[in-house]
Amino acid sequence: MRQARAAVDAMMGFYDRSTGRWEPERPWWQSGNALQALLDYMLRSGDTEYLWVLDHTVEIQRRVYMDGEFRSDSTDDTAWWALAMVRAYDLTGHGRYLDIARTGAEWIGGYWDATCGGGVWWDVPQRTYKNAISNELYLKLLAALHNRLPGDTSYLELAVETWRWFDASGMLNEDGLVNDGLRHCVNNGGETWTYNQGVILGALVELHRATGDDALLAVARRIATATTTSEYLSPGGILTEPSEKVGADDDAPSFKGIFVRNLDELDRYVAERPYRSYLARQAESLLANASDGAHRYGIHWAGPFDKADTARQASAVDLLTTVL
């Protein structure tokens, strides 16, 4: 736990109290993702020293974005914050966080239409792209809400509909990996980003918890195993984002943390813990090879350290939380 706490302290070094964001110049969604990493750490460890960050961040961010809620120009941005609110509910038991998550789900659902047979659009308001991440996040959010709202049927119905559409969309390729999205309503062959392999795992765990359909876990395990054994995404057994080799943009350093967070949800859900050793290997490599010596971590979990920022550090917190 000591290493995870030190990584959290370093991540909080990027937090700006005046704006309620981590590195305000970075993409807004990454502050929602960093908040999720912090909440996961607190829930797993029982260490709530930074609990004040939750309401401080939420109140500021709800005021400064569209319509007084977590709104941006893409549906996935709202979904990251909504899922963080689900975790805030898990940690605190306060229903107001679920209420915020519900408003996010309803807003995202407004961008579902019949194009390509269904699915939500990624870009708002242009509606030019239906992709994996927005629909994976929407699925996870719907199923998570159902599992936390006694007597619900509507969120479950939407979740099942979303999964049926996603499963039929073709975005899951023959190698068991998820491509980025659709072009002309067929798989566009886009990059197999690690976060696209991850969010669907957590989504299928939530949906299995709701339905008991073992076929869902079979799909999740196929994707997880394809990722963890891929020489492209896990060369030498260490998770590697495709763009690491050529210089990642502002978003990509967040992706591996999102993958391991969701892989951990799957691993802890199935009895035999099939991915526990993989997660431990990632953490060992991170600690040994990716640090600047001050508990800040770079993008290359196999080393060497490149630089520190919110995205890289939140990913490290995600990873170190998985082995608590």
PDB file of C-alpha atoms in Angstrom:
ATOM      1  CA  MET A   1       0.000   0.000   0.000  1.00  0.00           C
ATOM      2  CA  ARG A   2       2.927   2.328   0.655  1.00  0.00           C
ATOM      3  CA  GLN A   3       3.862   2.527  -3.036  1.00  0.00           C
ATOM      4  CA  ALA A   4       0.267   3.169  -4.090  1.00  0.00           C
ATOM      5  CA  ARG A   5      -0.117   5.942  -1.514  1.00  0.00           C
ATOM      6  CA  ALA A   6       3.132   7.551  -2.656  1.00  0.00           C
ATOM      7  CA  ALA A   7       1.870   7.479  -6.245  1.00  0.00           C
ATOM      8  CA  VAL A   8      -1.410   9.080  -5.131  1.00  0.00           C
ATOM      9  CA  ASP A   9       0.505  11.817  -3.302  1.00  0.00           C
ATOM     10  CA  ALA A  10       2.498  12.472  -6.473  1.00  0.00           C
ATOM     11  CA  MET A  11      -0.713  12.581  -8.534  1.00  0.00           C
ATOM     12  CA  MET A  12      -2.161  15.122  -6.133  1.00  0.00           C
ATOM     13  CA  GLY A  13       0.885  17.252  -6.850  1.00  0.00           C
ATOM     14  CA  PHE A  14      -0.725  17.936 -10.232  1.00  0.00           C
ATOM     15  CA  TYR A  15      -4.053  18.980  -8.674  1.00  0.00           C
ATOM     16  CA  ASP A  16      -5.063  22.628  -8.944  1.00  0.00           C
ATOM     17  CA  ARG A  17      -7.484  23.595  -6.174  1.00  0.00           C
ATOM     18  CA  SER A  18      -8.602  26.797  -7.847  1.00  0.00           C
ATOM     19  CA  THR A  19      -9.991  24.992 -10.896  1.00  0.00           C
ATOM     20  CA  GLY A  20     -10.791  21.611  -9.328  1.00  0.00           C
ATOM     21  CA  ARG A  21      -8.752  19.899 -12.035  1.00  0.00           C
ATOM     22  CA  TRP A  22      -5.536  18.037 -12.453  1.00  0.00           C
ATOM     23  CA  GLU A  23      -3.307  20.152 -14.725  1.00  0.00           C
ATOM     24  CA  PRO A  24      -6.086  22.382 -16.093  1.00  0.00           C
ATOM     25  CA  GLU A  25      -4.352  22.701 -19.449  1.00  0.00           C
ATOM     26  CA  ARG A  26      -4.745  18.984 -20.101  1.00  0.00           C
ATOM     27  CA  PRO A  27      -7.879  17.392 -21.645  1.00  0.00           C
ATOM     28  CA  TRP A  28     -10.846  17.813 -19.318  1.00  0.00           C
ATOM     29  CA  TRP A  29     -11.830  14.144 -19.315  1.00  0.00           C
ATOM     30  CA  GLN A  30      -8.487  13.246 -17.757  1.00  0.00           C
ATOM     31  CA  SER A  31      -9.459  14.996 -14.539  1.00  0.00           C
ATOM     32  CA  GLY A  32     -12.545  12.778 -14.384  1.00  0.00           C
ATOM     33  CA  ASN A  33     -10.324   9.794 -14.954  1.00  0.00           C
ATOM     34  CA  ALA A  34      -7.841  10.921 -12.287  1.00  0.00           C
ATOM     35  CA  LEU A  35     -10.745  11.328  -9.879  1.00  0.00           C
ATOM     36  CA  GLN A  36     -11.801   7.765 -10.650  1.00  0.00           C
ATOM     37  CA  ALA A  37      -8.262   6.542  -9.954  1.00  0.00           C
ATOM     38  CA  LEU A  38      -8.273   8.373  -6.628  1.00  0.00           C
ATOM     39  CA  LEU A  39     -11.690   6.996  -5.663  1.00  0.00           C
ATOM     40  CA  ASP A  40     -10.674   3.452  -6.589  1.00  0.00           C
ATOM     41  CA  TYR A  41      -7.584   3.799  -4.427  1.00  0.00           C
ATOM     42  CA  MET A  42      -9.618   5.083  -1.472  1.00  0.00           C
ATOM     43  CA  LEU A  43     -12.211   2.338  -1.836  1.00  0.00           C
ATOM     44  CA  ARG A  44      -9.606  -0.415  -2.058  1.00  0.00           C
ATOM     45  CA  SER A  45      -7.238   0.883   0.612  1.00  0.00           C
ATOM     46  CA  GLY A  46      -9.595   2.504   3.123  1.00  0.00           C
ATOM     47  CA  ASP A  47      -7.313   5.553   3.099  1.00  0.00           C
ATOM     48  CA  THR A  48      -9.659   8.544   2.759  1.00  0.00           C
ATOM     49  CA  GLU A  49      -7.331  11.451   3.509  1.00  0.00           C
ATOM     50  CA  TYR A  50      -8.091  12.912   0.093  1.00  0.00           C
ATOM     51  CA  LEU A  51     -11.854  12.467   0.293  1.00  0.00           C
ATOM     52  CA  TRP A  52     -12.249  16.263   0.329  1.00  0.00           C
ATOM     53  CA  VAL A  53     -11.144  16.281  -3.314  1.00  0.00           C
ATOM     54  CA  LEU A  54     -14.380  14.571  -4.368  1.00  0.00           C
ATOM     55  CA  ASP A  55     -16.900  17.286  -3.549  1.00  0.00           C
ATOM     56  CA  HIS A  56     -14.443  20.088  -4.236  1.00  0.00           C
ATOM     57  CA  THR A  57     -13.920  18.793  -7.764  1.00  0.00           C
ATOM     58  CA  VAL A  58     -17.540  17.895  -8.440  1.00  0.00           C
ATOM     59  CA  GLU A  59     -18.987  21.227  -7.397  1.00  0.00           C
ATOM     60  CA  ILE A  60     -16.564  23.240  -9.499  1.00  0.00           C
ATOM     61  CA  GLN A  61     -16.793  21.044 -12.585  1.00  0.00           C
ATOM     62  CA  ARG A  62     -20.588  20.948 -12.557  1.00  0.00           C
ATOM     63  CA  ARG A  63     -20.638  24.737 -12.623  1.00  0.00           C
ATOM     64  CA  VAL A  64     -18.134  25.422 -15.361  1.00  0.00           C
ATOM     65  CA  TYR A  65     -19.339  23.075 -18.091  1.00  0.00           C
ATOM     66  CA  MET A  66     -22.408  23.017 -20.284  1.00  0.00           C
ATOM     67  CA  ASP A  67     -25.865  23.144 -18.683  1.00  0.00           C
ATOM     68  CA  GLY A  68     -24.495  22.975 -15.133  1.00  0.00           C
ATOM     69  CA  GLU A  69     -23.558  19.325 -15.558  1.00  0.00           C
ATOM     70  CA  PHE A  70     -20.672  17.244 -16.870  1.00  0.00           C
ATOM     71  CA  ARG A  71     -21.100  18.038 -20.554  1.00  0.00           C
ATOM     72  CA  SER A  72     -18.608  18.485 -23.359  1.00  0.00           C
ATOM     73  CA  ASP A  73     -18.410  18.037 -27.113  1.00  0.00           C
ATOM     74  CA  SER A  74     -18.136  14.244 -26.963  1.00  0.00           C
ATOM     75  CA  THR A  75     -20.238  11.628 -25.207  1.00  0.00           C
ATOM     76  CA  ASP A  76     -17.256   9.782 -23.791  1.00  0.00           C
ATOM     77  CA  ASP A  77     -16.160  12.847 -21.802  1.00  0.00           C
ATOM     78  CA  THR A  78     -19.480  12.845 -19.954  1.00  0.00           C
ATOM     79  CA  ALA A  79     -19.297   9.087 -19.429  1.00  0.00           C
ATOM     80  CA  TRP A  80     -15.884   9.218 -17.707  1.00  0.00           C
ATOM     81  CA  TRP A  81     -17.251  11.667 -15.159  1.00  0.00           C
ATOM     82  CA  ALA A  82     -20.493   9.704 -14.744  1.00  0.00           C
ATOM     83  CA  LEU A  83     -18.600   6.492 -13.990  1.00  0.00           C
ATOM     84  CA  ALA A  84     -16.493   8.369 -11.457  1.00  0.00           C
ATOM     85  CA  MET A  85     -19.771   9.374  -9.802  1.00  0.00           C
ATOM     86  CA  VAL A  86     -20.801   5.715  -9.647  1.00  0.00           C
ATOM     87  CA  ARG A  87     -17.553   4.985  -7.815  1.00  0.00           C
ATOM     88  CA  ALA A  88     -18.165   7.979  -5.541  1.00  0.00           C
ATOM     89  CA  TYR A  89     -21.469   6.362  -4.604  1.00  0.00           C
ATOM     90  CA  ASP A  90     -19.729   3.045  -3.958  1.00  0.00           C
ATOM     91  CA  LEU A  91     -17.300   4.796  -1.638  1.00  0.00           C
ATOM     92  CA  THR A  92     -19.700   7.054   0.245  1.00  0.00           C
ATOM     93  CA  GLY A  93     -23.186   5.587  -0.182  1.00  0.00           C
ATOM     94  CA  HIS A  94     -24.513   9.054  -1.017  1.00  0.00           C
ATOM     95  CA  GLY A  95     -27.292   8.874  -3.579  1.00  0.00           C
ATOM     96  CA  ARG A  96     -26.591  12.329  -5.007  1.00  0.00           C
ATOM     97  CA  TYR A  97     -23.657  10.885  -6.906  1.00  0.00           C
ATOM     98  CA  LEU A  98     -25.875   8.301  -8.574  1.00  0.00           C
ATOM     99  CA  ASP A  99     -28.272  11.097  -9.477  1.00  0.00           C
ATOM    100  CA  ILE A 100     -25.448  12.873 -11.312  1.00  0.00           C
ATOM    101  CA  ALA A 101     -24.499   9.631 -13.062  1.00  0.00           C
ATOM    102  CA  ARG A 102     -28.126   9.136 -14.129  1.00  0.00           C
ATOM    103  CA  THR A 103     -28.311  12.575 -15.719  1.00  0.00           C
ATOM    104  CA  GLY A 104     -25.139  11.680 -17.640  1.00  0.00           C
ATOM    105  CA  ALA A 105     -26.616   8.406 -18.880  1.00  0.00           C
ATOM    106  CA  GLU A 106     -29.791  10.125 -20.017  1.00  0.00           C
ATOM    107  CA  TRP A 107     -27.833  12.805 -21.882  1.00  0.00           C
ATOM    108  CA  ILE A 108     -25.625  10.254 -23.621  1.00  0.00           C
ATOM    109  CA  GLY A 109     -28.685   8.216 -24.540  1.00  0.00           C
ATOM    110  CA  GLY A 110     -30.012  11.223 -26.420  1.00  0.00           C
ATOM    111  CA  TYR A 111     -27.283  10.609 -29.005  1.00  0.00           C
ATOM    112  CA  TRP A 112     -28.473   7.081 -29.808  1.00  0.00           C
ATOM    113  CA  ASP A 113     -30.196   6.723 -33.163  1.00  0.00           C
ATOM    114  CA  ALA A 114     -30.862   4.219 -35.926  1.00  0.00           C
ATOM    115  CA  THR A 115     -27.715   4.975 -37.958  1.00  0.00           C
ATOM    116  CA  CYS A 116     -25.756   1.713 -38.246  1.00  0.00           C
ATOM    117  CA  GLY A 117     -28.652   0.007 -36.495  1.00  0.00           C
ATOM    118  CA  GLY A 118     -28.098   1.838 -33.211  1.00  0.00           C
ATOM    119  CA  GLY A 119     -25.300   3.007 -30.953  1.00  0.00           C
ATOM    120  CA  VAL A 120     -24.479   6.440 -29.567  1.00  0.00           C
ATOM    121  CA  TRP A 121     -22.520   9.037 -31.484  1.00  0.00           C
ATOM    122  CA  TRP A 122     -19.128  10.064 -30.150  1.00  0.00           C
ATOM    123  CA  ASP A 123     -18.998  13.669 -31.373  1.00  0.00           C
ATOM    124  CA  VAL A 124     -21.490  16.289 -30.254  1.00  0.00           C
ATOM    125  CA  PRO A 125     -23.209  17.875 -32.081  1.00  0.00           C
ATOM    126  CA  GLN A 126     -21.705  16.866 -35.438  1.00  0.00           C
ATOM    127  CA  ARG A 127     -22.673  13.173 -35.195  1.00  0.00           C
ATOM    128  CA  THR A 128     -20.083  11.929 -37.671  1.00  0.00           C
ATOM    129  CA  TYR A 129     -18.539   8.978 -35.789  1.00  0.00           C
ATOM    130  CA  LYS A 130     -19.813   5.972 -33.858  1.00  0.00           C
ATOM    131  CA  ASN A 131     -16.929   4.442 -31.991  1.00  0.00           C
ATOM    132  CA  ALA A 132     -16.064   1.806 -29.447  1.00  0.00           C
ATOM    133  CA  ILE A 133     -15.206   3.890 -26.410  1.00  0.00           C
ATOM    134  CA  SER A 134     -18.406   5.908 -26.200  1.00  0.00           C
ATOM    135  CA  ASN A 135     -20.554   2.807 -26.539  1.00  0.00           C
ATOM    136  CA  GLU A 136     -18.462   0.725 -24.132  1.00  0.00           C
ATOM    137  CA  LEU A 137     -18.663   3.469 -21.519  1.00  0.00           C
ATOM    138  CA  TYR A 138     -22.402   3.875 -22.069  1.00  0.00           C
ATOM    139  CA  LEU A 139     -22.895   0.121 -21.652  1.00  0.00           C
ATOM    140  CA  LYS A 140     -20.869   0.046 -18.451  1.00  0.00           C
ATOM    141  CA  LEU A 141     -22.699   3.059 -17.053  1.00  0.00           C
ATOM    142  CA  LEU A 142     -26.146   1.628 -17.798  1.00  0.00           C
ATOM    143  CA  ALA A 143     -25.351  -1.758 -16.266  1.00  0.00           C
ATOM    144  CA  ALA A 144     -23.657  -0.168 -13.255  1.00  0.00           C
ATOM    145  CA  LEU A 145     -26.701   2.018 -12.595  1.00  0.00           C
ATOM    146  CA  HIS A 146     -29.015  -0.976 -12.821  1.00  0.00           C
ATOM    147  CA  ASN A 147     -26.900  -2.881 -10.321  1.00  0.00           C
ATOM    148  CA  ARG A 148     -27.121  -0.010  -7.825  1.00  0.00           C
ATOM    149  CA  LEU A 149     -30.792   0.910  -8.200  1.00  0.00           C
ATOM    150  CA  PRO A 150     -33.095  -1.695  -6.620  1.00  0.00           C
ATOM    151  CA  GLY A 151     -36.090  -2.511  -8.763  1.00  0.00           C
ATOM    152  CA  ASP A 152     -34.675  -0.965 -11.934  1.00  0.00           C
ATOM    153  CA  THR A 153     -35.663  -2.416 -15.284  1.00  0.00           C
ATOM    154  CA  SER A 154     -35.159   0.498 -17.686  1.00  0.00           C
ATOM    155  CA  TYR A 155     -31.386   0.781 -17.375  1.00  0.00           C
ATOM    156  CA  LEU A 156     -31.056  -2.966 -17.731  1.00  0.00           C
ATOM    157  CA  GLU A 157     -33.144  -2.974 -20.906  1.00  0.00           C
ATOM    158  CA  LEU A 158     -30.972  -0.219 -22.374  1.00  0.00           C
ATOM    159  CA  ALA A 159     -27.798  -2.046 -21.356  1.00  0.00           C
ATOM    160  CA  VAL A 160     -28.901  -5.278 -23.016  1.00  0.00           C
ATOM    161  CA  GLU A 161     -29.861  -3.372 -26.164  1.00  0.00           C
ATOM    162  CA  THR A 162     -26.494  -1.602 -26.188  1.00  0.00           C
ATOM    163  CA  TRP A 163     -24.564  -4.841 -25.806  1.00  0.00           C
ATOM    164  CA  ARG A 164     -26.532  -6.564 -28.567  1.00  0.00           C
ATOM    165  CA  TRP A 165     -25.764  -3.660 -30.880  1.00  0.00           C
ATOM    166  CA  PHE A 166     -22.081  -3.538 -29.928  1.00  0.00           C
ATOM    167  CA  ASP A 167     -21.684  -7.301 -30.300  1.00  0.00           C
ATOM    168  CA  ALA A 168     -23.202  -7.144 -33.796  1.00  0.00           C
ATOM    169  CA  SER A 169     -21.360  -3.983 -34.837  1.00  0.00           C
ATOM    170  CA  GLY A 170     -18.190  -5.733 -36.014  1.00  0.00           C
ATOM    171  CA  MET A 171     -15.866  -3.625 -33.857  1.00  0.00           C
ATOM    172  CA  LEU A 172     -14.658  -6.782 -32.108  1.00  0.00           C
ATOM    173  CA  ASN A 173     -12.276  -8.255 -34.655  1.00  0.00           C
ATOM    174  CA  GLU A 174     -11.234 -11.813 -35.441  1.00  0.00           C
ATOM    175  CA  ASP A 175      -8.170 -11.509 -33.190  1.00  0.00           C
ATOM    176  CA  GLY A 176     -10.379 -10.893 -30.181  1.00  0.00           C
ATOM    177  CA  LEU A 177      -9.482  -7.195 -29.991  1.00  0.00           C
ATOM    178  CA  VAL A 178     -11.649  -4.088 -30.318  1.00  0.00           C
ATOM    179  CA  ASN A 179     -10.899  -1.643 -33.113  1.00  0.00           C
ATOM    180  CA  ASP A 180     -11.568   2.057 -32.658  1.00  0.00           C
ATOM    181  CA  GLY A 181     -14.892   2.471 -34.452  1.00  0.00           C
ATOM    182  CA  LEU A 182     -17.054   2.280 -37.538  1.00  0.00           C
ATOM    183  CA  ARG A 183     -16.764   3.741 -41.013  1.00  0.00           C
ATOM    184  CA  HIS A 184     -19.758   3.340 -43.278  1.00  0.00           C
ATOM    185  CA  CYS A 185     -21.178   1.159 -40.497  1.00  0.00           C
ATOM    186  CA  VAL A 186     -18.408  -1.464 -40.637  1.00  0.00           C
ATOM    187  CA  ASN A 187     -15.236  -1.935 -38.600  1.00  0.00           C
ATOM    188  CA  ASN A 188     -12.840   0.826 -39.660  1.00  0.00           C
ATOM    189  CA  GLY A 189      -9.737  -1.200 -38.822  1.00  0.00           C
ATOM    190  CA  GLY A 190      -8.694   1.590 -36.451  1.00  0.00           C
ATOM    191  CA  GLU A 191      -6.109   1.239 -33.719  1.00  0.00           C
ATOM    192  CA  THR A 192      -6.662  -1.315 -30.969  1.00  0.00           C
ATOM    193  CA  TRP A 193      -6.069   1.152 -28.142  1.00  0.00           C
ATOM    194  CA  THR A 194      -5.668  -0.518 -24.779  1.00  0.00           C
ATOM    195  CA  TYR A 195      -8.555   1.393 -23.205  1.00  0.00           C
ATOM    196  CA  ASN A 196     -10.914  -0.017 -25.828  1.00  0.00           C
ATOM    197  CA  GLN A 197      -9.878  -3.490 -24.697  1.00  0.00           C
ATOM    198  CA  GLY A 198     -10.375  -2.474 -21.068  1.00  0.00           C
ATOM    199  CA  VAL A 199     -13.689  -0.663 -20.695  1.00  0.00           C
ATOM    200  CA  ILE A 200     -15.590  -3.473 -22.366  1.00  0.00           C
ATOM    201  CA  LEU A 201     -14.276  -5.862 -19.689  1.00  0.00           C
ATOM    202  CA  GLY A 202     -15.732  -3.789 -16.869  1.00  0.00           C
ATOM    203  CA  ALA A 203     -18.934  -3.325 -18.844  1.00  0.00           C
ATOM    204  CA  LEU A 204     -19.385  -7.051 -19.351  1.00  0.00           C
ATOM    205  CA  VAL A 205     -18.712  -7.737 -15.677  1.00  0.00           C
ATOM    206  CA  GLU A 206     -21.459  -5.284 -14.707  1.00  0.00           C
ATOM    207  CA  LEU A 207     -23.836  -6.766 -17.274  1.00  0.00           C
ATOM    208  CA  HIS A 208     -23.089 -10.319 -16.130  1.00  0.00           C
ATOM    209  CA  ARG A 209     -23.767  -9.258 -12.550  1.00  0.00           C
ATOM    210  CA  ALA A 210     -27.150  -8.030 -13.761  1.00  0.00           C
ATOM    211  CA  THR A 211     -28.101 -10.943 -16.013  1.00  0.00           C
ATOM    212  CA  GLY A 212     -26.058 -13.998 -15.064  1.00  0.00           C
ATOM    213  CA  ASP A 213     -25.398 -14.663 -18.755  1.00  0.00           C
ATOM    214  CA  ASP A 214     -22.119 -16.589 -18.813  1.00  0.00           C
ATOM    215  CA  ALA A 215     -21.621 -15.855 -22.508  1.00  0.00           C
ATOM    216  CA  LEU A 216     -20.744 -12.304 -21.468  1.00  0.00           C
ATOM    217  CA  LEU A 217     -17.848 -13.475 -19.321  1.00  0.00           C
ATOM    218  CA  ALA A 218     -16.638 -15.708 -22.141  1.00  0.00           C
ATOM    219  CA  VAL A 219     -16.392 -12.669 -24.428  1.00  0.00           C
ATOM    220  CA  ALA A 220     -14.667 -10.641 -21.718  1.00  0.00           C
ATOM    221  CA  ARG A 221     -12.099 -13.352 -21.096  1.00  0.00           C
ATOM    222  CA  ARG A 222     -11.415 -13.700 -24.794  1.00  0.00           C
ATOM    223  CA  ILE A 223     -10.651  -9.975 -25.090  1.00  0.00           C
ATOM    224  CA  ALA A 224      -8.602  -9.929 -21.883  1.00  0.00           C
ATOM    225  CA  THR A 225      -6.545 -12.935 -22.909  1.00  0.00           C
ATOM    226  CA  ALA A 226      -6.023 -11.590 -26.420  1.00  0.00           C
ATOM    227  CA  THR A 227      -4.685  -8.346 -24.948  1.00  0.00           C
ATOM    228  CA  THR A 228      -2.482  -9.838 -22.264  1.00  0.00           C
ATOM    229  CA  THR A 229      -0.910 -12.353 -24.652  1.00  0.00           C
ATOM    230  CA  SER A 230      -0.569 -10.048 -27.662  1.00  0.00           C
ATOM    231  CA  GLU A 231       2.955  -9.341 -28.839  1.00  0.00           C
ATOM    232  CA  TYR A 232       1.607  -6.036 -30.119  1.00  0.00           C
ATOM    233  CA  LEU A 233      -0.099  -4.827 -26.925  1.00  0.00           C
ATOM    234  CA  SER A 234       1.912  -6.800 -24.364  1.00  0.00           C
ATOM    235  CA  PRO A 235       5.377  -7.291 -25.888  1.00  0.00           C
ATOM    236  CA  GLY A 236       7.552  -9.238 -23.495  1.00  0.00           C
ATOM    237  CA  GLY A 237       4.544  -9.496 -21.190  1.00  0.00           C
ATOM    238  CA  ILE A 238       4.405  -5.753 -20.387  1.00  0.00           C
ATOM    239  CA  LEU A 239       1.396  -3.688 -21.444  1.00  0.00           C
ATOM    240  CA  THR A 240       2.370  -1.180 -24.117  1.00  0.00           C
ATOM    241  CA  GLU A 241       0.216   1.455 -25.779  1.00  0.00           C
ATOM    242  CA  PRO A 242       0.675   1.361 -29.573  1.00  0.00           C
ATOM    243  CA  SER A 243       1.642   5.026 -29.755  1.00  0.00           C
ATOM    244  CA  GLU A 244       4.346   4.721 -27.091  1.00  0.00           C
ATOM    245  CA  LYS A 245       6.877   3.893 -29.769  1.00  0.00           C
ATOM    246  CA  VAL A 246       6.266   7.043 -31.805  1.00  0.00           C
ATOM    247  CA  GLY A 247       5.344   9.594 -29.157  1.00  0.00           C
ATOM    248  CA  ALA A 248       1.955   9.497 -27.491  1.00  0.00           C
ATOM    249  CA  ASP A 249      -0.511  12.384 -27.737  1.00  0.00           C
ATOM    250  CA  ASP A 250      -2.158  13.951 -24.695  1.00  0.00           C
ATOM    251  CA  ASP A 251      -4.824  11.238 -24.402  1.00  0.00           C
ATOM    252  CA  ALA A 252      -2.947   7.961 -24.881  1.00  0.00           C
ATOM    253  CA  PRO A 253      -0.970   7.996 -21.591  1.00  0.00           C
ATOM    254  CA  SER A 254      -4.297   7.496 -19.762  1.00  0.00           C
ATOM    255  CA  PHE A 255      -5.250   4.384 -21.677  1.00  0.00           C
ATOM    256  CA  LYS A 256      -3.210   1.654 -19.968  1.00  0.00           C
ATOM    257  CA  GLY A 257      -4.442   2.640 -16.539  1.00  0.00           C
ATOM    258  CA  ILE A 258      -8.006   2.343 -17.792  1.00  0.00           C
ATOM    259  CA  PHE A 259      -7.226  -1.099 -19.177  1.00  0.00           C
ATOM    260  CA  VAL A 260      -5.746  -2.493 -15.951  1.00  0.00           C
ATOM    261  CA  ARG A 261      -8.530  -0.944 -13.857  1.00  0.00           C
ATOM    262  CA  ASN A 262     -11.107  -2.871 -15.849  1.00  0.00           C
ATOM    263  CA  LEU A 263      -8.997  -6.003 -16.155  1.00  0.00           C
ATOM    264  CA  ASP A 264      -8.816  -6.013 -12.365  1.00  0.00           C
ATOM    265  CA  GLU A 265     -12.608  -5.790 -12.160  1.00  0.00           C
ATOM    266  CA  LEU A 266     -12.832  -8.904 -14.342  1.00  0.00           C
ATOM    267  CA  ASP A 267     -10.039 -10.689 -12.495  1.00  0.00           C
ATOM    268  CA  ARG A 268     -11.660 -10.176  -9.094  1.00  0.00           C
ATOM    269  CA  TYR A 269     -15.058 -11.210 -10.427  1.00  0.00           C
ATOM    270  CA  VAL A 270     -14.081 -14.672 -11.656  1.00  0.00           C
ATOM    271  CA  ALA A 271     -13.125 -17.318  -9.124  1.00  0.00           C
ATOM    272  CA  GLU A 272      -9.684 -18.368 -10.303  1.00  0.00           C
ATOM    273  CA  ARG A 273      -8.197 -14.837 -10.627  1.00  0.00           C
ATOM    274  CA  PRO A 274      -6.759 -15.595 -14.100  1.00  0.00           C
ATOM    275  CA  TYR A 275      -5.096 -12.195 -14.615  1.00  0.00           C
ATOM    276  CA  ARG A 276      -3.659 -11.646 -11.161  1.00  0.00           C
ATOM    277  CA  SER A 277      -0.125 -12.626 -12.146  1.00  0.00           C
ATOM    278  CA  TYR A 278      -0.254 -10.388 -15.223  1.00  0.00           C
ATOM    279  CA  LEU A 279      -1.262  -7.391 -13.114  1.00  0.00           C
ATOM    280  CA  ALA A 280       1.460  -8.144 -10.576  1.00  0.00           C
ATOM    281  CA  ARG A 281       4.031  -8.294 -13.380  1.00  0.00           C
ATOM    282  CA  GLN A 282       2.964  -4.874 -14.633  1.00  0.00           C
ATOM    283  CA  ALA A 283       3.283  -3.359 -11.167  1.00  0.00           C
ATOM    284  CA  GLU A 284       6.701  -4.901 -10.600  1.00  0.00           C
ATOM    285  CA  SER A 285       7.954  -3.557 -13.918  1.00  0.00           C
ATOM    286  CA  LEU A 286       6.491  -0.108 -13.262  1.00  0.00           C
ATOM    287  CA  LEU A 287       8.201   0.164  -9.885  1.00  0.00           C
ATOM    288  CA  ALA A 288      11.506  -1.149 -11.162  1.00  0.00           C
ATOM    289  CA  ASN A 289      11.750   0.620 -14.513  1.00  0.00           C
ATOM    290  CA  ALA A 290       9.319   3.517 -14.974  1.00  0.00           C
ATOM    291  CA  SER A 291       9.942   5.840 -12.011  1.00  0.00           C
ATOM    292  CA  ASP A 292      11.788   9.141 -11.764  1.00  0.00           C
ATOM    293  CA  GLY A 293      12.843   8.202  -8.240  1.00  0.00           C
ATOM    294  CA  ALA A 294      10.183  10.424  -6.667  1.00  0.00           C
ATOM    295  CA  HIS A 295       7.183   8.101  -7.122  1.00  0.00           C
ATOM    296  CA  ARG A 296       6.256   9.693 -10.449  1.00  0.00           C
ATOM    297  CA  TYR A 297       5.925   7.336 -13.393  1.00  0.00           C
ATOM    298  CA  GLY A 298       6.240   7.606 -17.138  1.00  0.00           C
ATOM    299  CA  ILE A 299       4.336   5.986 -19.958  1.00  0.00           C
ATOM    300  CA  HIS A 300       6.796   3.130 -20.556  1.00  0.00           C
ATOM    301  CA  TRP A 301       6.071   0.528 -17.892  1.00  0.00           C
ATOM    302  CA  ALA A 302       9.021  -1.492 -19.179  1.00  0.00           C
ATOM    303  CA  GLY A 303      11.166   1.664 -18.892  1.00  0.00           C
ATOM    304  CA  PRO A 304      12.760   4.040 -19.313  1.00  0.00           C
ATOM    305  CA  PHE A 305      11.076   6.960 -17.538  1.00  0.00           C
ATOM    306  CA  ASP A 306      10.143   9.660 -20.049  1.00  0.00           C
ATOM    307  CA  LYS A 307       8.227  12.389 -18.182  1.00  0.00           C
ATOM    308  CA  ALA A 308       5.542  12.910 -15.570  1.00  0.00           C
ATOM    309  CA  ASP A 309       2.040  14.289 -15.975  1.00  0.00           C
ATOM    310  CA  THR A 310      -1.496  13.655 -14.778  1.00  0.00           C
ATOM    311  CA  ALA A 311      -2.314  11.016 -17.377  1.00  0.00           C
ATOM    312  CA  ARG A 312       0.825   8.969 -16.746  1.00  0.00           C
ATOM    313  CA  GLN A 313       0.474   9.257 -12.992  1.00  0.00           C
ATOM    314  CA  ALA A 314      -3.219   8.343 -12.889  1.00  0.00           C
ATOM    315  CA  SER A 315      -2.383   5.240 -14.920  1.00  0.00           C
ATOM    316  CA  ALA A 316       0.280   4.320 -12.363  1.00  0.00           C
ATOM    317  CA  VAL A 317      -2.206   4.835  -9.521  1.00  0.00           C
ATOM    318  CA  ASP A 318      -4.699   2.623 -11.354  1.00  0.00           C
ATOM    319  CA  LEU A 319      -2.077  -0.093 -11.716  1.00  0.00           C
ATOM    320  CA  LEU A 320      -0.763   0.015  -8.155  1.00  0.00           C
ATOM    321  CA  THR A 321      -4.344  -0.040  -6.854  1.00  0.00           C
ATOM    322  CA  THR A 322      -4.982  -3.318  -8.674  1.00  0.00           C
ATOM    323  CA  VAL A 323      -2.383  -5.110  -6.550  1.00  0.00           C
ATOM    324  CA  LEU A 324      -3.567  -3.839  -3.168  1.00  0.00           C
TER     325      LEU A 324
END
